[in-house]
Amino acid sequence: LTDYFNEAGEKIEGWELDKTDRDIQLINFAQNAADDYMEIYNRKKKVTTPLGNIHLVKAGNIFKMTKGEVESGFISIKDGNILIDRAERDTDFSLRVFHELIHAKSFNAMQVTKENTKGESKTKEFRVGFSLTSRDGKMTYFDDVNEAVVGFLTKRFLEEYVEKSDIFKDELKEMKEKNIPIDLSRKREVRLGLEYIDKLYELNKDKYSLEEITNIFINAGINGNLLKVARMVEEAFGKGSFRQLGEQTRKIEK
């Protein structure tokens, strides 16, 4: 997907939708909320994603463009572009925008890796929130943890902003009456993340509340400092357990 941006510049010809006034309203709503959370968690660097960096395509097209590898949202850390399916419902669309904006506004760092025996180099991600990519660019660790952290915040955005806003009032009422589920992305990662945090809580309930442990993970994802999480995990599960968590959540980069 990054190649689409590199080749097509500001607009992805043949795929991209023009933003309506409603789209812009919802994007701004999500961006303002994301900025609020960055402030709550003391993010020192304020990152504003320009409207032109947020690209919309018809629902289902990201799945087609990536041959099933990505479902509904994608961010290119390298150039700050975000690609999102324009969901039919405003609620789902806003949640997708917020999710990708949290990725964009959290701690990110790039690296130059050697791609082959000839020593040719390529710019790749090194840190994306909680996740960490190896120096050769071939392996990413804590990717599921990173997605779970963003998922925690997305759920809070739903409860603390979307459900309290008049913008979504009628739609949410209709969805409730028709028993239509809200599309919270990365459900698997969030579920596994919550199970892990519950285990940590059981072993640390004399020191932390469940909310405090969750906030420690979120803070680490937003600010990039994993040390407090590492110490807590190793105190609970033993030396080397944080590294083991990284191994369990690693993925091979293509």
Short mmCIF file of C-alpha atoms in Angstrom, two decimals:
data_model
loop_
_atom_site.label_atom_id
_atom_site.label_comp_id
_atom_site.label_asym_id
_atom_site.label_seq_id
_atom_site.Cartn_x
_atom_site.Cartn_y
_atom_site.Cartn_z
CA LEU A 1 0.00 0.00 0.00
CA THR A 2 2.91 2.33 0.63
CA ASP A 3 3.77 1.91 -3.06
CA TYR A 4 0.37 3.36 -3.99
CA PHE A 5 1.32 6.59 -2.20
CA ASN A 6 4.84 6.65 -3.65
CA GLU A 7 3.58 6.16 -7.19
CA ALA A 8 0.37 8.14 -7.15
CA GLY A 9 1.43 11.09 -4.98
CA GLU A 10 -1.37 12.83 -3.11
CA LYS A 11 -4.25 10.88 -4.66
CA ILE A 12 -4.61 7.21 -5.50
CA GLU A 13 -6.02 7.32 -9.01
CA GLY A 14 -8.82 4.90 -9.71
CA TRP A 15 -9.36 4.09 -6.04
CA GLU A 16 -9.70 7.22 -3.95
CA LEU A 17 -13.00 8.89 -3.05
CA ASP A 18 -13.48 12.64 -2.75
CA LYS A 19 -14.20 13.62 0.85
CA THR A 20 -17.66 15.00 1.58
CA ASP A 21 -18.33 17.69 4.19
CA ARG A 22 -19.62 14.92 6.45
CA ASP A 23 -16.40 12.93 6.01
CA ILE A 24 -14.35 15.99 6.99
CA GLN A 25 -16.54 16.59 10.05
CA LEU A 26 -16.04 13.01 11.23
CA ILE A 27 -12.28 13.06 10.57
CA ASN A 28 -11.91 16.27 12.57
CA PHE A 29 -14.01 14.79 15.38
CA ALA A 30 -11.73 11.75 15.56
CA GLN A 31 -8.57 13.84 15.30
CA ASN A 32 -9.61 16.15 18.14
CA ALA A 33 -10.38 13.16 20.36
CA ALA A 34 -7.05 11.50 19.51
CA ASP A 35 -5.25 14.74 20.43
CA ASP A 36 -7.10 14.77 23.76
CA TYR A 37 -5.82 11.27 24.57
CA MET A 38 -2.27 12.22 23.55
CA GLU A 39 -2.47 15.06 26.07
CA ILE A 40 -3.88 12.81 28.80
CA TYR A 41 -0.94 10.43 28.36
CA ASN A 42 1.61 13.28 28.21
CA ARG A 43 2.73 12.78 24.62
CA LYS A 44 5.36 15.51 24.20
CA LYS A 45 5.38 15.62 20.41
CA LYS A 46 2.12 16.77 18.84
CA VAL A 47 1.50 15.17 15.46
CA THR A 48 -1.25 16.59 13.27
CA THR A 49 -2.24 14.50 10.28
CA PRO A 50 -3.23 16.85 7.40
CA LEU A 51 -6.58 16.17 5.78
CA GLY A 52 -4.78 15.48 2.50
CA ASN A 53 -2.89 12.60 4.11
CA ILE A 54 -6.12 10.76 4.89
CA HIS A 55 -7.31 8.84 1.82
CA LEU A 56 -10.74 7.20 1.54
CA VAL A 57 -11.75 4.28 -0.68
CA LYS A 58 -15.01 2.39 -1.06
CA ALA A 59 -15.75 -0.17 1.63
CA GLY A 60 -14.00 -3.45 0.86
CA ASN A 61 -11.41 -1.96 -1.49
CA ILE A 62 -8.48 -2.11 0.95
CA PHE A 63 -9.11 -5.84 1.24
CA LYS A 64 -8.99 -6.04 -2.57
CA MET A 65 -5.90 -3.84 -2.89
CA THR A 66 -3.96 -5.98 -0.42
CA LYS A 67 -5.37 -9.34 -1.58
CA GLY A 68 -6.86 -9.98 1.83
CA GLU A 69 -3.89 -8.97 3.99
CA VAL A 70 -5.43 -5.74 5.37
CA GLU A 71 -9.12 -5.31 6.13
CA SER A 72 -10.20 -1.69 6.52
CA GLY A 73 -7.38 0.66 7.52
CA PHE A 74 -3.69 1.20 6.93
CA ILE A 75 -1.05 3.77 7.87
CA SER A 76 2.28 4.33 6.13
CA ILE A 77 4.59 5.49 8.92
CA LYS A 78 7.21 6.35 6.31
CA ASP A 79 5.23 9.16 4.70
CA GLY A 80 2.36 9.74 7.13
CA ASN A 81 -0.42 8.66 4.77
CA ILE A 82 -3.54 6.92 6.06
CA LEU A 83 -5.85 4.80 3.91
CA ILE A 84 -9.34 3.96 5.18
CA ASP A 85 -12.42 2.19 3.84
CA ARG A 86 -15.37 4.59 3.90
CA ALA A 87 -17.71 2.43 5.95
CA GLU A 88 -21.43 2.74 5.29
CA ARG A 89 -22.11 3.87 8.86
CA ASP A 90 -20.52 7.02 10.30
CA THR A 91 -19.88 5.29 13.63
CA ASP A 92 -17.73 2.56 12.08
CA PHE A 93 -15.94 5.05 9.85
CA SER A 94 -15.05 7.32 12.78
CA LEU A 95 -13.69 4.40 14.79
CA ARG A 96 -11.46 3.38 11.86
CA VAL A 97 -10.16 6.94 11.45
CA PHE A 98 -9.46 7.23 15.17
CA HIS A 99 -7.64 3.89 15.25
CA GLU A 100 -5.24 4.88 12.47
CA LEU A 101 -4.73 8.37 13.92
CA ILE A 102 -3.60 6.87 17.22
CA HIS A 103 -0.98 4.92 15.30
CA ALA A 104 0.08 8.14 13.54
CA LYS A 105 0.28 10.26 16.68
CA SER A 106 2.04 7.73 18.93
CA PHE A 107 5.81 7.27 19.15
CA ASN A 108 7.26 6.23 15.79
CA ALA A 109 10.83 5.87 14.57
CA MET A 110 12.37 4.82 11.27
CA GLN A 111 15.59 2.94 10.50
CA VAL A 112 17.78 2.14 7.50
CA THR A 113 18.23 -1.61 7.00
CA LYS A 114 20.48 -3.66 4.73
CA GLU A 115 18.17 -5.62 2.47
CA ASN A 116 20.60 -8.04 0.79
CA THR A 117 24.17 -9.30 0.57
CA LYS A 118 25.05 -6.40 -1.74
CA GLY A 119 24.46 -4.03 1.13
CA GLU A 120 21.59 -2.19 -0.52
CA SER A 121 19.60 -0.25 2.08
CA LYS A 122 15.94 0.49 2.61
CA THR A 123 14.09 2.79 5.01
CA LYS A 124 11.73 0.85 7.27
CA GLU A 125 9.90 1.22 10.56
CA PHE A 126 11.92 0.63 13.72
CA ARG A 127 9.32 1.51 16.34
CA VAL A 128 5.57 1.89 15.85
CA GLY A 129 4.01 2.55 19.23
CA PHE A 130 4.57 -0.60 21.29
CA SER A 131 5.95 -2.68 18.42
CA LEU A 132 9.64 -3.10 17.60
CA THR A 133 11.20 -4.17 14.28
CA SER A 134 14.56 -5.96 14.20
CA ARG A 135 17.58 -4.11 12.82
CA ASP A 136 17.58 -6.22 9.67
CA GLY A 137 13.92 -5.35 9.12
CA LYS A 138 12.85 -8.98 8.90
CA MET A 139 10.96 -9.43 12.17
CA THR A 140 8.50 -7.31 14.16
CA TYR A 141 7.87 -7.95 17.86
CA PHE A 142 4.89 -6.95 20.04
CA ASP A 143 2.73 -6.21 16.99
CA ASP A 144 -0.35 -7.80 18.55
CA VAL A 145 0.31 -5.93 21.81
CA ASN A 146 0.52 -2.67 19.88
CA GLU A 147 -2.79 -3.34 18.13
CA ALA A 148 -4.39 -4.29 21.45
CA VAL A 149 -3.23 -1.01 23.02
CA VAL A 150 -4.74 0.99 20.16
CA GLY A 151 -7.86 -1.16 20.44
CA PHE A 152 -8.21 -0.28 24.14
CA LEU A 153 -8.15 3.41 23.27
CA THR A 154 -10.57 2.95 20.36
CA LYS A 155 -13.08 1.33 22.72
CA ARG A 156 -12.68 4.27 25.09
CA PHE A 157 -13.21 6.68 22.18
CA LEU A 158 -16.47 4.91 21.43
CA GLU A 159 -17.66 5.13 25.04
CA GLU A 160 -16.33 8.57 25.94
CA TYR A 161 -16.83 10.48 22.68
CA VAL A 162 -18.96 8.73 20.04
CA GLU A 163 -21.73 7.52 22.33
CA LYS A 164 -21.95 10.94 24.01
CA SER A 165 -22.06 12.99 20.81
CA ASP A 166 -25.20 14.16 19.04
CA ILE A 167 -23.43 13.49 15.74
CA PHE A 168 -24.04 9.75 16.09
CA LYS A 169 -27.21 9.79 18.22
CA ASP A 170 -29.73 8.77 15.56
CA GLU A 171 -27.46 6.20 13.94
CA LEU A 172 -26.58 4.54 17.25
CA LYS A 173 -30.27 4.38 18.16
CA GLU A 174 -31.10 2.71 14.85
CA MET A 175 -28.21 0.26 15.21
CA LYS A 176 -29.39 -0.68 18.68
CA GLU A 177 -32.98 -1.19 17.53
CA LYS A 178 -31.88 -3.38 14.61
CA ASN A 179 -29.25 -5.17 16.71
CA ILE A 180 -26.44 -4.09 14.36
CA PRO A 181 -23.01 -4.55 16.00
CA ILE A 182 -20.46 -1.73 16.11
CA ASP A 183 -17.35 -2.56 14.12
CA LEU A 184 -14.56 -2.41 16.70
CA SER A 185 -11.43 -3.52 14.84
CA ARG A 186 -8.69 -5.85 16.12
CA LYS A 187 -11.08 -7.76 18.40
CA ARG A 188 -8.75 -10.76 18.64
CA GLU A 189 -5.77 -8.66 19.73
CA VAL A 190 -7.85 -6.72 22.24
CA ARG A 191 -9.26 -9.93 23.73
CA LEU A 192 -5.80 -11.48 24.09
CA GLY A 193 -4.43 -8.23 25.49
CA LEU A 194 -7.16 -8.05 28.11
CA GLU A 195 -6.53 -11.67 29.10
CA TYR A 196 -2.83 -10.92 29.57
CA ILE A 197 -3.56 -7.78 31.59
CA ASP A 198 -6.01 -9.74 33.76
CA LYS A 199 -3.21 -12.21 34.55
CA LEU A 200 -0.86 -9.36 35.40
CA TYR A 201 -3.53 -7.82 37.62
CA GLU A 202 -4.05 -11.05 39.55
CA LEU A 203 -0.31 -11.10 40.34
CA ASN A 204 -0.07 -7.37 41.08
CA LYS A 205 -3.41 -6.44 42.65
CA ASP A 206 -1.60 -5.37 45.82
CA LYS A 207 0.29 -2.74 43.76
CA TYR A 208 -1.97 -1.73 40.87
CA SER A 209 -5.62 -1.54 39.92
CA LEU A 210 -6.75 -3.11 36.64
CA GLU A 211 -7.17 0.37 35.15
CA GLU A 212 -3.64 1.38 36.20
CA ILE A 213 -2.11 -1.65 34.48
CA THR A 214 -4.10 -0.96 31.31
CA ASN A 215 -2.94 2.66 31.39
CA ILE A 216 0.70 1.59 31.79
CA PHE A 217 0.39 -0.40 28.55
CA ILE A 218 -1.36 2.48 26.75
CA ASN A 219 1.26 4.95 27.98
CA ALA A 220 4.05 2.71 26.72
CA GLY A 221 2.42 2.48 23.30
CA ILE A 222 1.88 6.22 22.99
CA ASN A 223 5.26 7.34 24.29
CA GLY A 224 7.44 4.41 23.24
CA ASN A 225 8.90 3.74 26.68
CA LEU A 226 8.51 0.01 27.33
CA LEU A 227 10.66 -0.13 30.47
CA LYS A 228 7.86 0.10 33.04
CA VAL A 229 5.87 -2.63 31.28
CA ALA A 230 8.98 -4.82 31.00
CA ARG A 231 9.71 -4.50 34.72
CA MET A 232 6.12 -5.27 35.67
CA VAL A 233 5.96 -8.32 33.38
CA GLU A 234 9.29 -9.71 34.62
CA GLU A 235 8.37 -9.15 38.27
CA ALA A 236 5.14 -11.07 37.69
CA PHE A 237 6.28 -13.87 35.38
CA GLY A 238 10.04 -14.07 35.91
CA LYS A 239 13.23 -13.00 34.15
CA GLY A 240 13.05 -13.22 30.36
CA SER A 241 9.24 -13.20 30.27
CA PHE A 242 9.02 -9.82 28.52
CA ARG A 243 11.28 -11.07 25.75
CA GLN A 244 9.13 -14.19 25.59
CA LEU A 245 6.04 -12.00 25.12
CA GLY A 246 7.81 -10.34 22.20
CA GLU A 247 8.60 -13.72 20.65
CA GLN A 248 5.00 -14.89 21.05
CA THR A 249 3.68 -11.80 19.25
CA ARG A 250 6.29 -11.56 16.51
CA LYS A 251 5.58 -11.58 12.79
CA ILE A 252 7.81 -11.97 9.77
CA GLU A 253 8.01 -8.83 7.61
CA LYS A 254 7.51 -9.20 3.86
#
